[in-house]
Each structure stands twice: as structure tokens, then as C-alpha cells.
Coordinates of C-alpha atoms and ligand atoms in Angstrom, one line a residue:
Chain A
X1 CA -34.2 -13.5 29.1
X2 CA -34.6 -12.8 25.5
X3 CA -32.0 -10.9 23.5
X4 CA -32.5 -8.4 21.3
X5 CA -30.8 -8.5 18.0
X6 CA -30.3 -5.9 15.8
X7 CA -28.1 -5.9 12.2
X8 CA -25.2 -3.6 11.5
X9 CA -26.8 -1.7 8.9
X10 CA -29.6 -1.2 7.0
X11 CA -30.2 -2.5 3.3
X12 CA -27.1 -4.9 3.5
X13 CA -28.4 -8.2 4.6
X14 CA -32.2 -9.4 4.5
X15 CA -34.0 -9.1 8.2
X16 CA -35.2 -10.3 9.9
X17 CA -33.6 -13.7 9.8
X18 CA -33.5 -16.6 11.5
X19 CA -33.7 -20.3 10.9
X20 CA -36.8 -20.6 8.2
X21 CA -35.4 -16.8 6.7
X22 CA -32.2 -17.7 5.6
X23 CA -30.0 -14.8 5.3
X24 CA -29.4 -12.8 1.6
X25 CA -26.5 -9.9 1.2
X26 CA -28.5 -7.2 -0.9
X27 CA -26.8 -6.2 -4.3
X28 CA -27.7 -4.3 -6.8
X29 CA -27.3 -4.5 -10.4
X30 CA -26.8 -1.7 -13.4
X31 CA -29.7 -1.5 -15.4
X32 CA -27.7 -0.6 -18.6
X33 CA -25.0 -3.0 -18.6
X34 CA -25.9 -5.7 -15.5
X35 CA -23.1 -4.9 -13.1
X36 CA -23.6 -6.4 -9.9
X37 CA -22.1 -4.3 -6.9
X38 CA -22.1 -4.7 -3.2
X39 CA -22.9 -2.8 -1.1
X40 CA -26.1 -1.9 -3.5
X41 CA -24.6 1.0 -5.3
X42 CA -26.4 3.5 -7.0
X43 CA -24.2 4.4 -9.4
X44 CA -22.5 2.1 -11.7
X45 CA -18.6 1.7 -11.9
X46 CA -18.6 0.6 -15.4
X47 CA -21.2 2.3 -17.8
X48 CA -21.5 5.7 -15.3
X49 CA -25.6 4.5 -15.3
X50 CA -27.7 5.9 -12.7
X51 CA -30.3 3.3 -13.0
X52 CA -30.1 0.0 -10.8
X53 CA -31.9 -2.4 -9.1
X54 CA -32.1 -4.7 -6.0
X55 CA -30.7 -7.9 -6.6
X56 CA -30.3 -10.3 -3.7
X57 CA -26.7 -12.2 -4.2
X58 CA -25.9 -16.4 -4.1
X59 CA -25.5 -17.0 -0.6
X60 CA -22.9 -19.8 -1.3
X61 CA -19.7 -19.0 -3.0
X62 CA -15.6 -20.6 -2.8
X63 CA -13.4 -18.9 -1.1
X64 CA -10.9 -17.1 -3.5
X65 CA -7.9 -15.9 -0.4
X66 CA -8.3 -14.8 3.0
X67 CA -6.1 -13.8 6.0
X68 CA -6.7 -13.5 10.0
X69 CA -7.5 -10.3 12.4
X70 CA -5.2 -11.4 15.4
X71 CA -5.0 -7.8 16.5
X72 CA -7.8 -5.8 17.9
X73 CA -8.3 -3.3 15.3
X74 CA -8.1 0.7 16.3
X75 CA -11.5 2.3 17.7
X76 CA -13.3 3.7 15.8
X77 CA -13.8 2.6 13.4
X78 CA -14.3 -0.9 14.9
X79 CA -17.0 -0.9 17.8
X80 CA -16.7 -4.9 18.8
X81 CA -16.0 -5.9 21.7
X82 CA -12.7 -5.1 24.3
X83 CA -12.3 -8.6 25.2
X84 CA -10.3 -9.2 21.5
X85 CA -11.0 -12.8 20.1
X86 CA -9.4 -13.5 16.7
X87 CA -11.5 -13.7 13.5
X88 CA -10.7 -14.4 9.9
X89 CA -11.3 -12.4 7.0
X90 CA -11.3 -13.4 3.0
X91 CA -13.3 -12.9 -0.4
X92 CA -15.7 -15.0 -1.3
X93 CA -16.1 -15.6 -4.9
X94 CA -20.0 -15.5 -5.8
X95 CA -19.9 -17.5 -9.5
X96 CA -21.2 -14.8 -11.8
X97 CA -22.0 -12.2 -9.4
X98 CA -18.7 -10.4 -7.5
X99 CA -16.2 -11.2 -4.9
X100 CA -17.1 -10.0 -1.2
X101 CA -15.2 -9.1 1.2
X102 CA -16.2 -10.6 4.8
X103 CA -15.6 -11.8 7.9
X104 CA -14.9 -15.9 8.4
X105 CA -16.4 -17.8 11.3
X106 CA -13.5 -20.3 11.3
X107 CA -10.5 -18.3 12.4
X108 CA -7.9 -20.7 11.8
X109 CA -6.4 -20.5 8.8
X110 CA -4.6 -24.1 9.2
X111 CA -8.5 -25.1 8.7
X112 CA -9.5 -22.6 5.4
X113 CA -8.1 -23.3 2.1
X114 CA -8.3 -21.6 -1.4
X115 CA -11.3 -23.3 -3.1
X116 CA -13.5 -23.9 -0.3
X117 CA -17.1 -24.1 -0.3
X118 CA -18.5 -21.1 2.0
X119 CA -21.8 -20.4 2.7
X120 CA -23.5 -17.4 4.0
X121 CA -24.2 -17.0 7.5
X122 CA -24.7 -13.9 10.2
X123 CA -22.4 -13.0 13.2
X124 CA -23.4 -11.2 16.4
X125 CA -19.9 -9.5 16.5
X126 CA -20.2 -7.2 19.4
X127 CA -23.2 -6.7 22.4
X128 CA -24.0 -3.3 23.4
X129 CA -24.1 -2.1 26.7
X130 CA -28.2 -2.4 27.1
X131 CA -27.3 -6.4 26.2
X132 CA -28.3 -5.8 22.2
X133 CA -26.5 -8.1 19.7
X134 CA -25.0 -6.5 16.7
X135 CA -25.3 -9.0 14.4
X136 CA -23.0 -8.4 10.5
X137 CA -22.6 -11.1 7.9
X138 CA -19.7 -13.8 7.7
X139 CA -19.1 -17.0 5.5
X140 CA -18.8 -20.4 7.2
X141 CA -16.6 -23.2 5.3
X142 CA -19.9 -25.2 3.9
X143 CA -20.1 -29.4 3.6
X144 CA -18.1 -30.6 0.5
X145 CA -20.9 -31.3 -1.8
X146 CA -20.1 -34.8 -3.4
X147 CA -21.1 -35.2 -7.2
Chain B
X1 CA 10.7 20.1 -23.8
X2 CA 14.1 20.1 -21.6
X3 CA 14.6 17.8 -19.2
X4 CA 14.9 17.7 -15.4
X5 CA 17.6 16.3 -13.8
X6 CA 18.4 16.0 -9.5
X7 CA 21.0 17.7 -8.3
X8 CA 20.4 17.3 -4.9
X9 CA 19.0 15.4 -2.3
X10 CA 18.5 15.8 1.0
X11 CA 17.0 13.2 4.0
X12 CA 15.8 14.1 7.4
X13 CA 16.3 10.5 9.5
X14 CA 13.6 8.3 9.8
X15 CA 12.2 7.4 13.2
X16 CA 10.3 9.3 16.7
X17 CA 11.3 12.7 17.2
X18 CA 9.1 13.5 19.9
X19 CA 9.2 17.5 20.4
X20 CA 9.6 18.2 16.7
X21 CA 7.4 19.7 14.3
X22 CA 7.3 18.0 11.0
X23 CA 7.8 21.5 9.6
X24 CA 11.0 20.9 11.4
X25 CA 12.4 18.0 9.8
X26 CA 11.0 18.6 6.4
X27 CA 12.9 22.5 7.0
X28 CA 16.0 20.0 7.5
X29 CA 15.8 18.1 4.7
X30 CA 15.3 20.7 2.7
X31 CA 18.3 22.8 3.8
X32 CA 20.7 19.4 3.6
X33 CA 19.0 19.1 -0.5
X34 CA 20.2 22.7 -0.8
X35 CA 23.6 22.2 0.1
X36 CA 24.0 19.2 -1.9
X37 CA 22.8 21.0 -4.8
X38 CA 25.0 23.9 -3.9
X39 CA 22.1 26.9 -4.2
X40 CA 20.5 28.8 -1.3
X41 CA 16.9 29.1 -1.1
X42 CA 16.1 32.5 -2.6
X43 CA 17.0 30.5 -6.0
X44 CA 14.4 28.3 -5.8
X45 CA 11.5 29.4 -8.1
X46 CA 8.4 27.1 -7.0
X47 CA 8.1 23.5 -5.5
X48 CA 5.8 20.7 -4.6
X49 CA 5.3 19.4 -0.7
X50 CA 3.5 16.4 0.7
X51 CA 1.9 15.3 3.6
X52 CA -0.7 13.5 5.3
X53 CA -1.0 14.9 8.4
X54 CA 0.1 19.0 8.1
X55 CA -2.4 20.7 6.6
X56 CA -0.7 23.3 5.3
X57 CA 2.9 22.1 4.7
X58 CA 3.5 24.9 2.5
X59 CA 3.8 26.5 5.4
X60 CA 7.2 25.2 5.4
X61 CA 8.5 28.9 3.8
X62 CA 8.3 30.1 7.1
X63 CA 10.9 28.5 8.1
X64 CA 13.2 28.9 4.6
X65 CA 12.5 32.4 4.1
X66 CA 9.7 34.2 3.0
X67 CA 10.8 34.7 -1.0
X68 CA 6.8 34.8 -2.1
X69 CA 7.9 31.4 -3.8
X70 CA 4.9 29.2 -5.4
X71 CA 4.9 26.1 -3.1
X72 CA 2.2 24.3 -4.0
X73 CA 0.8 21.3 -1.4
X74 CA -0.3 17.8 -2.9
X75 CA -1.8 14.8 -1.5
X76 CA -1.8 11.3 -3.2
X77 CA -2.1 9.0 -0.7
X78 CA 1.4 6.7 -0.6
X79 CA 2.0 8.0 -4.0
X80 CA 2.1 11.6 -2.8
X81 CA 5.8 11.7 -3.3
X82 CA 6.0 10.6 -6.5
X83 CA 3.5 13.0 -7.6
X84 CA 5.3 16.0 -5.6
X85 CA 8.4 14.6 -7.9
X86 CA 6.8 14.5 -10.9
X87 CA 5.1 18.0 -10.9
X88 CA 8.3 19.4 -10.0
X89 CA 10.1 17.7 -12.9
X90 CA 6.6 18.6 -15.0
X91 CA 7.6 22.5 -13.8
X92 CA 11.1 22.0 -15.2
X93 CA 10.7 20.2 -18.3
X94 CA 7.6 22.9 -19.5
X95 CA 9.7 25.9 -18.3
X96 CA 7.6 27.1 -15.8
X97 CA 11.1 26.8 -13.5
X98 CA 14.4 26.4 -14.4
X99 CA 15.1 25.3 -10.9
X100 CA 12.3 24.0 -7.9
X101 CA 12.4 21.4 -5.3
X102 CA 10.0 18.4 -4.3
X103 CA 9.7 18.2 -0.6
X104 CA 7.3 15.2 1.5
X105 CA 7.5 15.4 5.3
X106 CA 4.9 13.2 7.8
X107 CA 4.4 13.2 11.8
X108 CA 2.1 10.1 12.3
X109 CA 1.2 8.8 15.5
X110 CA 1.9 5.2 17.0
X111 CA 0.2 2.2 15.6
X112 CA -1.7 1.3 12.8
X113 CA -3.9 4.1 10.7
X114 CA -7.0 4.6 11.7
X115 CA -9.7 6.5 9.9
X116 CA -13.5 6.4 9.6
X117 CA -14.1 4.6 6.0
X118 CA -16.1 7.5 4.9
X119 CA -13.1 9.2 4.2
X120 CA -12.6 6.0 1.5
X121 CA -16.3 6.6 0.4
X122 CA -17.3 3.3 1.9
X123 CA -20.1 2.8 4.7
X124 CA -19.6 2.8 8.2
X125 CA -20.6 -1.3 8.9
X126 CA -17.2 -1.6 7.2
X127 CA -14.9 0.0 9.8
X128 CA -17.3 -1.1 12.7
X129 CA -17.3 -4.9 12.0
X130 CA -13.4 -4.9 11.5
X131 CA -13.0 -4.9 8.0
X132 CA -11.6 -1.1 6.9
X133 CA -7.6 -2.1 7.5
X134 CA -5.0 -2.0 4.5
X135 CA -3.3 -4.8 6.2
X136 CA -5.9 -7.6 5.3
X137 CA -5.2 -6.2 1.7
X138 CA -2.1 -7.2 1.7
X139 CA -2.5 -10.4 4.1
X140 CA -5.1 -11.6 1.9
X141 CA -2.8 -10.5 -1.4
X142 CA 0.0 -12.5 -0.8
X143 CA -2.4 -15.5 0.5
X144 CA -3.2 -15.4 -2.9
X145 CA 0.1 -15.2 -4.5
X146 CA 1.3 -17.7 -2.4
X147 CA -1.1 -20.1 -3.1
X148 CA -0.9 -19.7 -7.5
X149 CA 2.9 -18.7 -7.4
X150 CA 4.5 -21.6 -5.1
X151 CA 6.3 -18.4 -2.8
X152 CA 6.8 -19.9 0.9
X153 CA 7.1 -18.4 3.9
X154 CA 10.3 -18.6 4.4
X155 CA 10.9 -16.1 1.5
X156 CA 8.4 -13.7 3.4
X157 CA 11.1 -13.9 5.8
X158 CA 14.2 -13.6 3.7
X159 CA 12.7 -10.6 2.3
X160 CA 12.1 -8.7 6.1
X161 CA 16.2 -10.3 6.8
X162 CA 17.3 -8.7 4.1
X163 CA 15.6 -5.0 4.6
X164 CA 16.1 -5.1 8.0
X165 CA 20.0 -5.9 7.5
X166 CA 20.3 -3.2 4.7
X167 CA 18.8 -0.6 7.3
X168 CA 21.3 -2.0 10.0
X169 CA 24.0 0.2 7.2
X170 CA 21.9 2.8 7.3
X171 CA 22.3 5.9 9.8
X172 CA 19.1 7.8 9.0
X173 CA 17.1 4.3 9.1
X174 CA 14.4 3.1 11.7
X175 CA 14.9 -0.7 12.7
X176 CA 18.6 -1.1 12.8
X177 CA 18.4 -4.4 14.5
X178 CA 19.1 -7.1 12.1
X179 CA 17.2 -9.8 12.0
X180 CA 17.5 -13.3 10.8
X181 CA 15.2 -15.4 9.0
X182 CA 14.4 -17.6 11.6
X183 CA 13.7 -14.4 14.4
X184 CA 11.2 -13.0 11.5
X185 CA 9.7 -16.4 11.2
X186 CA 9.1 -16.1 15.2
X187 CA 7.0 -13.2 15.7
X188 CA 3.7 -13.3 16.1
X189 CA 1.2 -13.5 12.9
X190 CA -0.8 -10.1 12.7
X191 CA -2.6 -10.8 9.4
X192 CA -1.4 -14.4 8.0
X193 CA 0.6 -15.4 6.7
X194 CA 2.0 -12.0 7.4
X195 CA 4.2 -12.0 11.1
X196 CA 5.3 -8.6 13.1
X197 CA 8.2 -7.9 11.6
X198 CA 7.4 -8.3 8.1
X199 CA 5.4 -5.2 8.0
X200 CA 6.1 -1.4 8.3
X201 CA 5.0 0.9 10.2
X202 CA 3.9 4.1 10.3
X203 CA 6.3 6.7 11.3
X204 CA 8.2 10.3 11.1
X205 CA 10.6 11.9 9.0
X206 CA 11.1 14.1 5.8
X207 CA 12.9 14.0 2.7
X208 CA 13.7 16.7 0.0
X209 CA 14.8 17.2 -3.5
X210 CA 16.4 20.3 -5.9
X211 CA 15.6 19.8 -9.6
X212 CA 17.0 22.0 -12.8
X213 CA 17.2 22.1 -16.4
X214 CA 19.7 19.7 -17.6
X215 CA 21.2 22.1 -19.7
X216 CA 22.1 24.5 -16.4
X217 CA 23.5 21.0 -13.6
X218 CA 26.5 21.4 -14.9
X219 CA 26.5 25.2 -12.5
X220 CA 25.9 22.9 -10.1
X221 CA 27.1 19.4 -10.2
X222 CA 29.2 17.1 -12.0
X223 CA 27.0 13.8 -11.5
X224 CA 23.1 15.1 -11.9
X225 CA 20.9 12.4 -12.0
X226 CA 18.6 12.1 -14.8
X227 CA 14.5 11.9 -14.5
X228 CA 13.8 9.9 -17.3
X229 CA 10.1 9.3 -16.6
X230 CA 7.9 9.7 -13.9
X231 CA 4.0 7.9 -14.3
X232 CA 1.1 7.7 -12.1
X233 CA -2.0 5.4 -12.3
X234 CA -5.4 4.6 -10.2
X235 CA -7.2 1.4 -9.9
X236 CA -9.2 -0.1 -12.6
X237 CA -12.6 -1.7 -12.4
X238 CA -11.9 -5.8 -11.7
X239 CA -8.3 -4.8 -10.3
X240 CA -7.9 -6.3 -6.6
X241 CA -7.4 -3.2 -4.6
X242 CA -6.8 -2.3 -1.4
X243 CA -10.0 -1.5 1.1
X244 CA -12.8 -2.9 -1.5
X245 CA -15.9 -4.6 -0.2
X246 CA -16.1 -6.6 -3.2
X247 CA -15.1 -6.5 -7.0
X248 CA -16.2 -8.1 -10.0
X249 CA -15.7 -11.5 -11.6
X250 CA -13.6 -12.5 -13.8
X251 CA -9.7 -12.7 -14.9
X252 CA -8.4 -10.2 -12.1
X253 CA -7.3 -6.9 -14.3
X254 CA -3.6 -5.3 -13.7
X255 CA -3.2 -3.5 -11.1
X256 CA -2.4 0.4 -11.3
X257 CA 1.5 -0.4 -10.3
X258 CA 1.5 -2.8 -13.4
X259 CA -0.2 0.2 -15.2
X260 CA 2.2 2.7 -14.4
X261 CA 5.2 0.7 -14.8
X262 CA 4.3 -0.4 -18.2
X263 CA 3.4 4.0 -19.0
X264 CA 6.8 4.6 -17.4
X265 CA 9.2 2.1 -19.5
X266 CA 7.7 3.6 -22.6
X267 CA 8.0 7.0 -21.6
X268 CA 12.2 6.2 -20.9
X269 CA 12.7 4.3 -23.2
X270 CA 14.1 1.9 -20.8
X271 CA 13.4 -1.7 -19.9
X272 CA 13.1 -3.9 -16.7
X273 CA 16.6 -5.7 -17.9
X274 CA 18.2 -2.1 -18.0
X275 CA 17.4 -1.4 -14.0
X276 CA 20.7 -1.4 -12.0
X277 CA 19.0 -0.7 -8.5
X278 CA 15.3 -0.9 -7.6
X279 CA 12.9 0.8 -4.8
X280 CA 9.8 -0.8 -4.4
X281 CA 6.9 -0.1 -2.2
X282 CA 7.2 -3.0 0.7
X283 CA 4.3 -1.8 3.1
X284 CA 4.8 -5.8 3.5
X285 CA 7.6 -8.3 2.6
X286 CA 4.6 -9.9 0.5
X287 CA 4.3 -6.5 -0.9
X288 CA 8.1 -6.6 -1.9
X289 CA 7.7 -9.8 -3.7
X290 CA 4.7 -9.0 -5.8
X291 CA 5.9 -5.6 -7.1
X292 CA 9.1 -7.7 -8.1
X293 CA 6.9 -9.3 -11.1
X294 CA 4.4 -6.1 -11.1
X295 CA 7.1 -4.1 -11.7
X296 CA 8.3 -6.3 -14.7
X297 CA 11.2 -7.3 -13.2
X298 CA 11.0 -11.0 -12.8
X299 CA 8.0 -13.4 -13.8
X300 CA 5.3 -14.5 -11.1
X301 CA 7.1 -17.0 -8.9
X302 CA 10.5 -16.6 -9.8
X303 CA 11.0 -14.4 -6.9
X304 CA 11.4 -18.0 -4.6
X305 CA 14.5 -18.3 -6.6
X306 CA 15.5 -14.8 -7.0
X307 CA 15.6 -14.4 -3.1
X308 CA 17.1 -17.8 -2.6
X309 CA 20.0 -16.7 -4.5
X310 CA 20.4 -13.8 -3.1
X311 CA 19.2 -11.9 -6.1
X312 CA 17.9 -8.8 -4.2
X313 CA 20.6 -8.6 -1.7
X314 CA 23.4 -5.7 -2.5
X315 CA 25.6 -7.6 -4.4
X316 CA 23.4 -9.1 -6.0
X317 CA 22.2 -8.9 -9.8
X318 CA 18.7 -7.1 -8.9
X319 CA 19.3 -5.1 -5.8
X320 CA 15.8 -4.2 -4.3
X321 CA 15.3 -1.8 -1.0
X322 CA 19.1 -0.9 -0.5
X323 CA 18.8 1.3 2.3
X324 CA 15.8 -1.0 4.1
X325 CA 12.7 0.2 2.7
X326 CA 9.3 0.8 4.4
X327 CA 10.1 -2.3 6.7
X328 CA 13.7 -0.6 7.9
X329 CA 12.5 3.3 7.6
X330 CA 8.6 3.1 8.7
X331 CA 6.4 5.4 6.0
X332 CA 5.9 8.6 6.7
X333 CA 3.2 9.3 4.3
X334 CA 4.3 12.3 2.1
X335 CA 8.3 11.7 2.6
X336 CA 8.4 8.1 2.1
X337 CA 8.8 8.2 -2.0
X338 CA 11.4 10.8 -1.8
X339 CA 13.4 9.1 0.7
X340 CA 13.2 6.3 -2.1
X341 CA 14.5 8.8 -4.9
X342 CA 17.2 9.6 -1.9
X343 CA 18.7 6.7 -2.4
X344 CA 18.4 5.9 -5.8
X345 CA 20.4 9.2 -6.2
X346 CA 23.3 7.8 -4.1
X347 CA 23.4 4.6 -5.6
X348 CA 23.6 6.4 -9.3
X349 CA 26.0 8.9 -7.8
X350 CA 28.6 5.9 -6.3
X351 CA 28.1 7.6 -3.0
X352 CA 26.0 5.1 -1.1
X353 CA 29.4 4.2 1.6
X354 CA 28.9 0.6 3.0
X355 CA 25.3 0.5 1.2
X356 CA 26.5 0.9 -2.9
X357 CA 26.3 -1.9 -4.6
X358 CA 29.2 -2.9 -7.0
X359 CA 30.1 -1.7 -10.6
X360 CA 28.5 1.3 -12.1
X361 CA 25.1 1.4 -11.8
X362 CA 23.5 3.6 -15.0
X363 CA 19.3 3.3 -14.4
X364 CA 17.5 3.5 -11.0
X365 CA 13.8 2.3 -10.3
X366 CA 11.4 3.5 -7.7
X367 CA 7.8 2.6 -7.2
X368 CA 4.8 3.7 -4.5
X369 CA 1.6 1.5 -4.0
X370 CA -1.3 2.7 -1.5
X371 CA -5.1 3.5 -0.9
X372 CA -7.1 3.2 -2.5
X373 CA -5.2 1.9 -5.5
X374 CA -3.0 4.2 -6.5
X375 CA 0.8 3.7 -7.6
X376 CA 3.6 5.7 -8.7
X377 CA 6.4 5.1 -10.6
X378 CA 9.9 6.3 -11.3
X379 CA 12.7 5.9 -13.3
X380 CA 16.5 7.6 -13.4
X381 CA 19.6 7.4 -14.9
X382 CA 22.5 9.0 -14.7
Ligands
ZN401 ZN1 -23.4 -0.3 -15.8

């Protein structure tokens, strides 16, 4: 049986993907004074331009704090699953670009540390009824990259 | 200008009142504030009410009596109190009124807020995939803090002790259960390193306030209590905020409650050294411990002494959350700054019973932090 996969949204992450398409979160950047937001806004927070453009973001980063979800959250919002399993949340700084929020694929926080090398990654984070996997974005703790 | 002073308070408890309207309670409170301040409703010339969930809470007059007063409703997120506060000393102090009332009352239901993030302006895939809740903000806050301040856990739980104990002497509190230390330590984690009993939750209750010129208290009261400034700030861009998908790079800027602190020192005149008594906003007990140095009242990472010592307790030099806070009373929304100001009153007044701390306390703090960055500060005397 294959499984259908679909993403979260539109326009946040590059699709498909898989393993020779490598995942990108989709940014955009002011073209007056080179903010770089995420979600792509269009709109900038700094200079009030109205001109941007897409900008796809570093998809490794360190991870700059982070906490865990050991509740299930209230629905709606969230629409994952009823069976509740425990996932970790944090920002991942993205040098020169921003700091994104985002769900962690390691959930315990005895094993994530301030610092750490994360990488980008995608989640199936809930399956709808007709078996379709909602799949969002999440940062995995990446190999330590000796210099 | 003249200035506004309080001359009287009043506080509906905090808690579940199933059956009554939160027109009700806030009615209440409003009635006790009048009676402290010795004047009857027809009096009052205009006001300023707050809430989150009743629509129209100037519908309140229905119940006081229908005097065609101006009651004017505002919303500010947390800091709706302190702006229902500050407009009503704004309405003294420019003689619009020589005497009005601020007025916050909240009905929220069981559990944790929940709201479709579009309400925040953010997208949808936020609240679906689990991200849209405060409490990872302040989870992920005090991670942080933690981790470049040297603050352990065990202070976390000192801080919920503490609050929980000073509601135990509180009759119109929430949790009156103490708790130790150790029992705070136990519970489970909800968003680490935070546990279940080092956050607040989301409650009822209502809480009121009569202001006048300061050349007229004396009609009313021997001991008016003095609104010496009263400041309000938003987020700024590369602040670390509550409910933001991402933020810029770089040094992390001030946030607004270290904004609005600074504005409202200035504007009294006063100084962190010259605060007697402090309210601060512990949606968390990480909360409480960051808004200790926000609030200029201590440096980053002295509060692991501070608390040690016994520093925030009642007796002791920097009393913070006398009557239990947000952890002891739960927040209704549009009371919870007023209840704050409650207190602050009694303290300043010497009228706090088992709760008033020792010697005579001269300057009062309070301070509100919430959605979507937004804090409110401040700052009495007597
Ligand atoms: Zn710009």
C-alpha cells in the first residue's frame, strides 16, 4: 500500500521532497533593507517595504533553547493525532538568517542541549482518516562536525 | 496636571463560581471599591472595564445603576488592567473626572487557552502542528535563562513554594494548599523545565478600583495611595516574544516589560532600590524570576541567591507576589492586574492582616506581561 503524503501548508517547505530533494523552509527577504522573515512575509517588520522576495533558508542551524509538549495541546487549533505522544519544541538559530520556531524529533530534553547542531528534517505529525500523512517541518540534533 | 490617587479598592475572590455571571463578580467588586472609598455610585463620573471574555462589560451599569456614566471597555491582552488603570488615572490627572473607577472582571473556562492563531495574525500550520501555545514561550524562556544565568530548578520551585504559601494567607485566593519545594519538584513536567504546579491557570474573578484628584482624598480617606506612573509598551523587532514563528539575529533586544519599566521609573521619579513591595506577572515561576532582573530589580542571576535567602518571601528585603500571584489566584484576564494594584494598596495602607510585610512600606511595584508582547507597568506610593 502506498501512502499518500501531503504537507501542512503551502509555500512553507519545498515539495515534494524525499531523499535526493532535501527539504528547504521558504523565507523571504525585504528588498529594501534584506530582512529575512519566516513564514515568507510580505511585508517587512523593519523598513514597512512592500517589496520581497523568496529566499530559501540554511537548513542546518544550533539550537538556541527549547522545551517539551508533554500535554496534548487543545483542538483546534492542533489537529494531530488522539493517541498523544510527546514532542519537543525549540528555536533554531539559522547563522545570518533568523531564529525558527519548530518542532524537535528528539523529545527528550536529557538528550538536547543549548548549542547543538540541528538539521532540517520533515515530520508526518498526524494521519487523516482516508490514511493521508500530514507531514510539517522539525529539526533533528545533527552529527557533531569535527574540525 | 493633578494627580490621581486610589482611594479604594475592592476584590471579588479568585477561583470557580459556577452559576455566576462575570457581570456578577465584577458588580461585587465594584460595590466593595465603593465602600472602601466611601462614595456611592451616582458619584462616579466615567471609568475603564476589562475583559476577555464579556463582550460588552460595560454592561456592567446595569447592574450599578443606570447614571448614563461614560464606561468605556478596553482590551490589552494581560496588560488590560493596567491600561484600564492607567486611562482612569489619564481621566483624573487631565480633568476629564475628578473621580472614576478602573474595573477588570474574566469568566474563562477550564484548561489552557485555546484560540485559532489567526486571531494572533499567524497561519493556521502553526496551531495545527502544535506550536500556537504561550506556555512553550515561557518553557523555552526560562530554558534559556537557565542555561546563561546559572538559575536551577530548585529555585523554579522555591518560587511556586513561596506563592503558593503566600496564597495559603489569603482568603480571596485560588490554591490555598501550600506546597513545598520538594511536592513542586514532583509534579509532572508540562513544558520543561516547567512542572504542574509552577504555572497558573486560567481562572474567574474580578477586581475594582475608585480614583480622585489628590487634592479632593482627603473627603474621603486618610491613607490614598498615590499613582505615580503608569507605562505601557509592545514588542520590538528582535525582542523574544511570546507566539513568534521566528525572529531575527542578533543580540536579543529588551523586551517591552524592560521597556516599560525603564518609561515608568522616569516618569516617578523613583528607582528599583526605592520599591518596598513588588507584583510581578508569574504566568510561570520562570516568569517570576526573569521579571525580577527585567524589572530592574536585581541583576540576571542573582535571583538564585535572592530566593535562597529568602529575599522575596514577606519578610524579606524585596517582597515579590505577597498575596500569591497568578500561580495562587489563576488570571482572569481583565481582573488579574487590578487584583495586583489590590494588594499593593493594602500593603501601602498597613492593612494586609497576616500578609503585610514589616516596617512601613512607602513605594509599591506592579507589572503585567502577555500576548503578544505586551507589558504593563505600575508604580505607587503612598
Ligand atoms: Zn525591510
Amino acid at each position: 500500500m502506498t501512502t499518500t503524503r501531503r504537507p501542512v501548508a503551502e509555500d512553507l517547505f519545498t515539495w515534494p521532497a524525499g531523499p535526493d530533494d532535501p527539504p528547504w523552509l521558504i523565507g523571504s527577504e525585504c528588498a529594501e533593507c534584506g530582512l529575512v522573515s519566516f513564514p515568507a512575509a510580505p511585508d517587512c517588520v523593519r523598513c514597512a517595504s512592500t517589496e520581497s522576495k523568496r529566499r530559501l533558508l540554511a537548513d542546518r542551524g544550533t539550537l538556541w533553547t527549547y522545551t517539551t509538549q508533554d500535554f496534548r495541546p487543545p483542538s483546534p487549533p492542533y489537529d494531530g493525532p488522539e493517541t498523544f505522544e510527546p514532542y519537543a519544541v525549540g528555536y533554531v538559530e539559522l547563522p545570518g538568517e533568523l531564529l525558527v520556531e519548530a518542532r524537535l524529533t528528539e523529545p527528550d530534553p536529557g538528550r538536547l542541549r543549548i548549542g547543538q547542531p540541528m538539521r532540517l528534517t520533515l515530520v508526518p505529525y498526524t494521519v487523516q482518516d482516508d490514511g493521508t500523512e500530514v507531514v510539517t517541518f522539525a529539526f533533528a540534533p545533527a552529527e557533531e562536525e569535527t574540525p | 496636571m493633578t494627580e490621581a490617587v486610589i482611594i479604594g479598592v475592592g476584590l471579588h475572590p479568585f477561583g470557580r463560581f459556577p452559576g455566576k455571571p462575570a457581570l456578577d463578580m465584577g458588580a461585587d467588586a465594584v460595590r466593595l471599591a465603593l465602600a472602601d472609598a466611601g462614595v456611592t455610585w451616582p458619584q462616579v463620573q466615567g471609568g475603564y472595564i476589562g475583559s476577555y471574555e464579556v463582550a460588552n462589560p460595560d454592561a456592567i451599569v446595569g447592574r450599578l445603576g443606570l447614571t448614563g456614566v461614560p464606561l468605556r471597555g478596553v482590551f490589552n491582552g494581560c496588560a488590560t488592567a493596567g491600561t484600564a488603570l492607567a486611562l482612569a488615572a489619564r481621566a483624573v490627572e487631565t480633568g476629564e473626572h475628578d473621580l472614576t473607577v478602573a474595573i477588570g472582571l474574566d469568566k474563562h473556562p477550564r484548561g489552557a487557552f485555546a484560540a485559532d492563531p489567526s486571531v494572533a495574525g499567524i497561519p493556521s500550520w502553526y496551531g495545527q502542528t502544535g506550536l500556537f501555545l504561550t506556555t512553550h514561550f515561557f518553557g523555552m524562556k526560562i530554558n534559556r535563562y537557565m542555561h546563561e544565568h546559572g538559575i536551577s530548578h530548585e529555585t523554579l520551585a522555591r518560587v511556586a513554594s513561596k506563592n503558593f504559601r503566600n496564597a495559603a494567607a489569603n482568603e480571596k485566593a485560588w490554591r490555598r494548599t501550600p506546597l513545598t519545594p520538594e511536592e513542586v519538584l514532583a509534579s509532572p513536567v508540562l513544558n520543561y523545565p516547567l512542572r504542574q504546579f509552577m504555572y497558573c491557570g486560567p481562572n474567574e474573578g474580578a477586581a475594582a478600583l475608585v480614583l480622585c484628584r489628590a487634592d479632593q482624598a482627603h473627603k474621603y480617606t486618610g491613607k490614598p495611595v498615590r499613582v505615580r506612573s503608569t507605562a505601557l509598551r509592545s514588542r520590538r523587532l528582535g525582542a523574544f516574544e511570546v507566539q513568534s514563528p521566528s525572529f531575527p539575529v542578533g543580540e536579543p533586544v529588551d523586551s517591552p516589560t524592560v521597556d516599560a519599566s525603564r518609561a515608568a521609573y522616569e516618569l516617578a521619579g523613583i528607582g528599583p532600590e526605592d520599591v518596598d513591595v513588588a507584583q510581578l506577572q508569574d504566568t510561570d515561576a520562570g516568569s517570576e524570576i526573569i521579571h525580577m532582573a527585567e524589572n530592574g530589580l536585581c541583576k540576571d542571576g542573582e535571583q538564585e541567591r535572592l530566593v535562597a535567602e529568602g529575599a522575596t518571601e514577606i519578610g524579606g528585603r524585596l517582597p515579590v507576589n505577597t498575596d500569591g500571584g497568578l500561580l495562587g489566584n489563576g488570571e482572569p484576564i481583565g481582573a488579574s492586574g487590578l487584583r495586583q494594584i489590590h494588594e499593593i494598596v493594602l500593603q501601602l495602607r498597613g492593612t494586609a492582616g497576616t500578609r503585610q510585610i514589616p516596617g512601613t512600606p512607602r513605594v509599591g511595584y506592579t507589572h503585567l506581561y502577555g500576548a503578544p508582547g505586551a507589558s504593563a507597568v505600575t508604580i505607587l506610593s503612598t
